[in-house]
Short mmCIF file of C-alpha atoms and ligand atoms in Angstrom, two decimals:
data_model
loop_
_atom_site.label_atom_id
_atom_site.label_comp_id
_atom_site.label_asym_id
_atom_site.label_seq_id
_atom_site.Cartn_x
_atom_site.Cartn_y
_atom_site.Cartn_z
CA MET B 100 -40.78 23.63 -15.15
CA MET B 101 -37.28 22.78 -15.34
CA HIS B 102 -37.27 18.92 -15.98
CA PRO B 103 -34.52 16.39 -14.80
CA THR B 104 -32.21 16.09 -17.80
CA SER B 105 -31.68 12.13 -17.17
CA LEU B 106 -28.02 11.54 -15.94
CA ASP B 107 -27.15 8.57 -17.89
CA LYS B 108 -26.50 6.02 -16.11
CA ARG B 109 -22.82 5.57 -16.59
CA ILE B 110 -22.05 9.14 -15.07
CA GLU B 111 -21.59 9.27 -11.37
CA LEU B 112 -21.84 12.32 -9.70
CA GLN B 113 -19.66 11.66 -5.83
CA LEU B 114 -17.69 13.59 -2.78
CA GLY B 115 -15.00 12.07 -1.68
CA ASP B 116 -10.61 12.01 -2.62
CA ILE B 117 -9.89 10.62 -5.84
CA THR B 118 -6.80 8.82 -4.60
CA GLN B 119 -8.78 6.37 -2.90
CA LEU B 120 -10.72 5.31 -5.80
CA SER B 121 -10.65 1.84 -7.86
CA VAL B 122 -11.30 2.61 -10.80
CA ASP B 123 -9.57 2.12 -14.31
CA ALA B 124 -7.96 5.49 -14.35
CA ILE B 125 -7.96 8.63 -12.54
CA VAL B 126 -7.29 12.05 -14.02
CA ASN B 127 -5.20 14.36 -12.24
CA ALA B 128 -5.06 18.39 -13.14
CA ALA B 129 -1.68 19.15 -13.42
CA ASN B 130 0.52 21.71 -14.59
CA ARG B 131 2.44 22.17 -17.95
CA THR B 132 6.01 20.59 -16.06
CA LEU B 133 3.99 17.55 -14.65
CA LEU B 134 6.93 17.51 -11.83
CA GLY B 135 3.48 17.59 -9.25
CA GLY B 136 2.16 20.66 -7.30
CA GLY B 137 -0.69 21.04 -4.99
CA GLY B 138 -4.33 20.25 -4.92
CA VAL B 139 -4.91 17.46 -6.61
CA ASP B 140 -1.59 17.01 -8.00
CA GLY B 141 -0.16 17.15 -4.86
CA ALA B 142 -2.45 14.56 -3.60
CA ILE B 143 -1.67 12.16 -6.61
CA HIS B 144 1.60 12.54 -6.31
CA ARG B 145 2.10 11.47 -2.30
CA ALA B 146 -0.60 9.05 -2.58
CA ALA B 147 1.18 7.42 -5.90
CA GLY B 148 4.96 7.27 -4.19
CA PRO B 149 7.85 8.64 -5.76
CA GLY B 150 7.80 6.56 -8.60
CA LEU B 151 5.07 8.52 -10.65
CA LEU B 152 7.49 11.51 -10.55
CA GLU B 153 10.25 8.74 -11.99
CA GLU B 154 7.97 8.17 -14.45
CA CYS B 155 6.03 11.51 -15.12
CA ARG B 156 10.26 12.93 -15.57
CA ARG B 157 10.18 11.38 -18.94
CA LEU B 158 7.53 12.68 -20.52
CA GLN B 159 9.08 15.79 -20.92
CA GLY B 160 5.79 17.68 -20.02
CA CYS B 161 2.26 18.40 -21.17
CA GLU B 162 0.58 20.84 -23.50
CA ILE B 163 -2.79 22.73 -22.39
CA GLY B 164 -5.50 20.39 -23.44
CA ALA B 165 -3.79 17.29 -23.81
CA ALA B 166 -3.01 14.49 -21.75
CA LYS B 167 -0.70 12.55 -21.21
CA ILE B 168 -0.32 8.41 -18.82
CA THR B 169 1.08 6.81 -16.91
CA GLY B 170 0.22 4.00 -14.12
CA GLY B 171 -1.08 3.94 -10.45
CA HIS B 172 1.45 3.38 -8.70
CA ALA B 173 0.88 2.54 -4.83
CA MET B 174 -2.68 3.66 -5.88
CA ALA B 175 -5.61 1.57 -6.91
CA ALA B 176 -6.31 3.25 -10.20
CA ARG B 177 -4.62 1.40 -12.83
CA TRP B 178 -3.39 4.37 -14.65
CA VAL B 179 -3.49 8.38 -14.11
CA ILE B 180 -4.00 10.06 -16.67
CA HIS B 181 -2.30 13.45 -16.06
CA THR B 182 -4.30 16.92 -18.30
CA VAL B 183 -3.59 20.38 -17.93
CA GLY B 184 -6.38 22.79 -17.42
CA PRO B 185 -6.21 26.44 -18.64
CA VAL B 186 -5.58 29.16 -16.08
CA TRP B 187 -8.96 31.28 -15.95
CA LYS B 188 -8.15 34.41 -17.52
CA GLY B 189 -12.28 36.14 -17.26
CA GLY B 190 -13.27 33.63 -19.95
CA SER B 191 -11.92 35.58 -23.42
CA ARG B 192 -8.51 33.73 -23.16
CA ASN B 193 -10.16 30.42 -24.98
CA GLU B 194 -10.40 29.01 -21.56
CA PRO B 195 -13.87 27.01 -22.50
CA GLU B 196 -12.26 25.07 -25.46
CA LEU B 197 -9.08 24.51 -23.88
CA LEU B 198 -11.05 22.90 -20.96
CA ALA B 199 -13.30 20.68 -23.16
CA ARG B 200 -10.15 19.88 -24.98
CA CYS B 201 -8.79 18.57 -21.10
CA TYR B 202 -11.17 15.85 -21.66
CA ARG B 203 -11.89 14.98 -24.69
CA SER B 204 -7.50 13.93 -24.49
CA CYS B 205 -8.40 12.47 -21.49
CA PHE B 206 -10.88 10.34 -23.30
CA ALA B 207 -9.32 9.95 -26.68
CA LEU B 208 -6.64 8.06 -24.09
CA ALA B 209 -9.62 5.87 -21.87
CA LYS B 210 -10.69 4.69 -25.20
CA GLN B 211 -7.17 4.02 -27.14
CA HIS B 212 -6.51 1.70 -23.54
CA GLN B 213 -10.29 0.23 -23.61
CA MET B 214 -10.91 1.56 -19.80
CA SER B 215 -14.04 0.82 -18.69
CA SER B 216 -13.98 3.73 -16.09
CA ILE B 217 -12.29 6.82 -15.30
CA ALA B 218 -12.65 9.03 -12.64
CA PHE B 219 -12.36 12.93 -13.09
CA PRO B 220 -11.62 16.14 -9.89
CA ALA B 221 -13.14 19.38 -11.26
CA ILE B 222 -9.76 20.49 -13.27
CA SER B 223 -9.11 24.00 -13.54
CA THR B 224 -11.60 24.65 -10.46
CA GLY B 225 -8.75 25.35 -8.12
CA ALA B 226 -5.58 26.87 -7.98
CA TYR B 227 -6.13 27.76 -11.98
CA GLY B 228 -9.84 29.42 -10.80
CA TYR B 229 -12.62 28.36 -13.73
CA PRO B 230 -15.42 29.64 -11.72
CA PRO B 231 -16.89 25.45 -10.81
CA GLU B 232 -20.19 26.17 -12.56
CA PRO B 233 -19.02 27.12 -16.29
CA ALA B 234 -16.67 24.12 -15.93
CA ALA B 235 -19.24 21.64 -14.35
CA ARG B 236 -21.13 22.05 -17.91
CA ILE B 237 -18.14 21.87 -20.04
CA ALA B 238 -17.18 18.31 -17.96
CA LEU B 239 -20.80 17.15 -18.84
CA LEU B 240 -21.62 18.49 -21.82
CA GLU B 241 -17.69 16.79 -23.07
CA THR B 242 -18.97 13.47 -21.33
CA ARG B 243 -22.50 13.57 -22.55
CA LYS B 244 -20.79 13.85 -26.63
CA HIS B 245 -18.35 10.80 -25.93
CA LEU B 246 -20.59 8.78 -24.17
CA ALA B 247 -22.85 8.66 -27.38
CA HIS B 248 -20.62 6.97 -29.21
CA ASN B 249 -18.65 5.26 -27.17
CA THR B 250 -19.32 2.02 -25.31
CA THR B 251 -16.40 0.76 -24.17
CA LEU B 252 -16.69 3.40 -20.95
CA LYS B 253 -18.65 1.75 -18.27
CA ARG B 254 -18.11 4.30 -15.52
CA VAL B 255 -17.29 8.36 -15.28
CA ILE B 256 -17.33 9.15 -12.04
CA PHE B 257 -16.78 12.96 -10.76
CA ILE B 258 -15.60 12.56 -7.70
CA CYS B 259 -15.66 16.69 -5.77
CA PHE B 260 -13.89 17.34 -3.05
CA ASP B 261 -15.89 19.13 -1.06
CA ALA B 262 -20.18 19.65 -0.84
CA ALA B 263 -19.89 23.04 -3.13
CA MET B 264 -18.70 21.45 -6.05
CA LEU B 265 -20.79 18.52 -5.71
CA SER B 266 -23.77 21.04 -5.63
CA CYS B 267 -22.35 22.93 -9.07
CA TYR B 268 -22.45 18.75 -11.00
CA ARG B 269 -25.71 18.63 -9.53
CA ALA B 270 -26.61 21.59 -10.40
CA ALA B 271 -25.15 21.78 -14.05
CA ALA B 272 -26.76 17.92 -14.21
CA GLY B 273 -30.31 18.83 -13.64
CA ILE B 274 -29.90 16.61 -10.71
CA GLY B 275 -32.65 18.41 -7.83
CA THR B 276 -33.99 20.94 -10.19
CA GLU B 277 -37.36 19.04 -10.45
CA ASN B 278 -40.19 20.88 -9.54
CA LYS B 279 -38.31 24.62 -9.56
CA PRO B 280 -39.59 26.83 -11.92
N1 APR E 303 -9.65 14.86 -4.82
C1 APR E 303 -10.27 14.99 -5.52
N2 APR E 303 -10.42 16.34 -6.07
C2 APR E 303 -9.30 17.17 -5.52
C3 APR E 303 -8.60 16.76 -4.35
C4 APR E 303 -8.75 15.05 -4.41
N3 APR E 303 -7.58 14.38 -2.96
N4 APR E 303 -8.01 17.66 -3.99
C5 APR E 303 -8.53 18.44 -4.42
N5 APR E 303 -9.15 18.25 -5.55
C6 APR E 303 -10.35 19.37 -6.01
C7 APR E 303 -10.22 20.77 -5.70
O1 APR E 303 -10.79 20.78 -4.86
C8 APR E 303 -10.66 21.41 -7.03
O2 APR E 303 -12.34 21.47 -6.83
O3 APR E 303 -9.74 19.36 -7.76
C9 APR E 303 -10.57 20.85 -7.87
C10 APR E 303 -9.36 20.97 -9.01
O4 APR E 303 -8.72 22.00 -8.69
P1 APR E 303 -6.54 22.10 -7.94
O5 APR E 303 -6.29 20.62 -7.79
O6 APR E 303 -5.96 23.31 -7.51
O7 APR E 303 -6.45 21.76 -9.88
P2 APR E 303 -6.05 23.43 -10.36
O8 APR E 303 -7.36 24.48 -10.39
O9 APR E 303 -6.87 22.41 -12.21
O10 APR E 303 -4.83 24.00 -10.96
C11 APR E 303 -4.34 22.50 -10.96
O11 APR E 303 -2.45 23.31 -9.86
O12 APR E 303 -1.71 21.56 -8.03
C12 APR E 303 -1.63 22.80 -8.98
O13 APR E 303 0.23 21.80 -10.10
C13 APR E 303 -1.57 21.78 -10.79
O14 APR E 303 0.05 23.92 -11.56
C14 APR E 303 -1.43 22.59 -11.40
C15 APR E 303 -2.54 23.66 -10.60
#
């Protein structure tokens, strides 16, 4: 029987729109230009207003696996942490490590700014084609590693845009699999 892993109480799995969350930082799944795009990137820029793009222009891009921070502008979130996930190319182009690096880079900025709450979308699982469940496992693993040694963050929210993604995160967290062989 698979014992449900006890999900750290600081980790929350939610369904919804990241732009509406009132947290210290929301994470944007951006591209290397940081000049906006579709998906969650487009949603964040629409919700933040034109000031976000102006601020992003001054950042001069971002490397895959790295992260850069801006204000939240018109959104409730105080900051936006922009990170660039890997494009899925089959899994043998260092994609898992690059995706893990996105989460580590975001946590480093959260620590630097002494944040107590942060919300992540499912980085790379949309336009970049990363298979959702392995991506969710990487997200949770890196989060557990960070939380094991850091107490400043009190809330890490994984905000899923659809029910299918939420069930991926629940499966990756071992929730809802109890009493199954
Ligand atoms: N809130 C939360 N999650 C969202 C939202 C939203 N408002 N909108 C989309 N998502 C989800 C998608 O359903 C997907 O699960 O975010 C996840 C990431 O998908 P994408 O936004 O397509 O990001 P990604 O796969 O990392 O591709 C990044 O797409 O938008 C462009 O500029 C971006 O070039 C970059 C690429």
